[in-house]
């Protein structure tokens, strides 16, 4: 498990990661105050124009804290500002 976004409360972007054909990544929130619906992060894909496009989300509530990506491309996770500290792991 690799931490791609350290725990915090401010708006922040994770490091970028790339998935090739046949690869997948499991993204999951971590923190001490879950479940907490106030914790949210956008899953973003880099478009051919180099703009970031939101393709999904992670939320600090049961059933939405983990997502599996199976698409080809370059991705990142953007944490929304929150009163509770949390980060993102990638498996």
CSV table of C-alpha atoms in Angstrom, one decimal:
chain,number,residue,atom,x,y,z
A,1,UNK,CA,0.0,0.0,0.0
A,2,UNK,CA,1.4,3.4,-1.0
A,3,UNK,CA,0.3,6.7,0.4
A,4,UNK,CA,-0.3,9.1,-2.5
A,5,UNK,CA,-1.8,11.9,-0.4
A,6,UNK,CA,-0.7,12.5,3.1
A,7,UNK,CA,-3.3,13.1,5.8
A,8,UNK,CA,-4.4,16.7,6.1
A,9,UNK,CA,-7.4,19.1,6.0
A,10,UNK,CA,-6.6,21.5,3.2
A,11,UNK,CA,-7.3,21.3,-0.5
A,12,UNK,CA,-4.5,19.2,-2.0
A,13,UNK,CA,-3.6,17.1,-5.0
A,14,UNK,CA,-2.0,13.6,-4.8
A,15,UNK,CA,1.0,12.6,-6.8
A,16,UNK,CA,0.2,11.5,-10.4
A,17,UNK,CA,0.1,7.8,-11.3
A,18,UNK,CA,-0.3,6.0,-14.6
A,19,UNK,CA,-2.2,2.9,-15.4
A,20,UNK,CA,-1.4,0.8,-18.6
A,21,UNK,CA,-3.7,-1.7,-20.3
A,22,UNK,CA,-4.5,-4.5,-17.9
A,23,UNK,CA,-3.5,-2.6,-14.8
A,24,UNK,CA,-5.7,-1.5,-12.0
A,25,UNK,CA,-5.4,0.6,-8.8
A,26,UNK,CA,-7.4,0.5,-5.6
A,27,UNK,CA,-7.8,4.0,-4.1
A,28,UNK,CA,-9.0,4.3,-0.5
A,29,UNK,CA,-9.4,7.1,2.1
A,30,UNK,CA,-7.7,6.8,5.4
A,31,UNK,CA,-8.1,8.8,8.6
A,32,UNK,CA,-9.2,8.5,12.2
A,33,UNK,CA,-12.7,9.9,12.0
A,34,UNK,CA,-14.5,7.5,9.6
A,35,UNK,CA,-17.2,7.2,8.6
A,36,UNK,CA,-17.4,11.0,8.1
A,37,UNK,CA,-19.4,12.4,5.1
A,38,UNK,CA,-17.5,15.7,5.3
A,39,UNK,CA,-14.4,14.0,3.9
A,40,UNK,CA,-14.4,14.0,0.1
A,41,UNK,CA,-11.9,13.6,-2.8
A,42,UNK,CA,-12.2,13.8,-6.5
A,43,UNK,CA,-10.6,11.1,-8.8
A,44,UNK,CA,-9.2,13.0,-11.8
A,45,UNK,CA,-7.9,11.8,-15.2
A,46,UNK,CA,-5.5,13.9,-17.3
A,47,UNK,CA,-7.0,14.8,-20.7
A,48,UNK,CA,-5.0,15.1,-23.9
A,49,UNK,CA,-5.1,18.9,-23.3
A,50,UNK,CA,-3.3,18.3,-20.0
A,51,UNK,CA,-6.5,19.5,-18.1
A,52,UNK,CA,-7.7,17.4,-15.2
A,53,UNK,CA,-11.2,16.0,-15.6
A,54,UNK,CA,-13.1,14.6,-12.6
A,55,UNK,CA,-14.2,11.0,-13.3
A,56,UNK,CA,-15.3,9.9,-9.8
A,57,UNK,CA,-15.2,10.5,-6.1
A,58,UNK,CA,-14.3,9.1,-2.8
A,59,UNK,CA,-16.3,10.0,0.3
A,60,UNK,CA,-15.8,9.3,3.9
A,61,UNK,CA,-19.0,7.2,4.3
A,62,UNK,CA,-19.5,3.5,4.2
A,63,UNK,CA,-19.4,2.1,0.7
A,64,UNK,CA,-17.8,5.1,-0.9
A,65,UNK,CA,-14.4,5.1,0.8
A,66,UNK,CA,-12.7,2.8,-1.8
A,67,UNK,CA,-12.8,2.7,-5.6
A,68,UNK,CA,-11.0,0.5,-8.1
A,69,UNK,CA,-9.7,2.1,-11.3
A,70,UNK,CA,-9.2,-0.1,-14.4
A,71,UNK,CA,-8.9,2.6,-17.1
A,72,UNK,CA,-5.7,3.5,-19.0
A,73,UNK,CA,-4.3,6.9,-18.4
A,74,UNK,CA,-2.7,9.3,-15.9
A,75,UNK,CA,-4.6,10.0,-12.7
A,76,UNK,CA,-4.6,11.9,-9.4
A,77,UNK,CA,-6.8,12.4,-6.4
A,78,UNK,CA,-7.8,15.9,-5.3
A,79,UNK,CA,-8.7,16.3,-1.6
A,80,UNK,CA,-11.4,18.8,-0.8
A,81,UNK,CA,-10.9,21.0,2.3
A,82,UNK,CA,-12.3,19.3,5.4
A,83,UNK,CA,-12.5,19.9,9.1
A,84,UNK,CA,-11.3,16.3,9.6
A,85,UNK,CA,-7.9,15.1,8.5
A,86,UNK,CA,-7.7,12.3,5.9
A,87,UNK,CA,-5.5,11.1,3.1
A,88,UNK,CA,-5.5,8.6,0.2
A,89,UNK,CA,-3.7,5.3,-0.2
A,90,UNK,CA,-3.2,3.4,-3.5
A,91,UNK,CA,-2.8,-0.4,-3.8
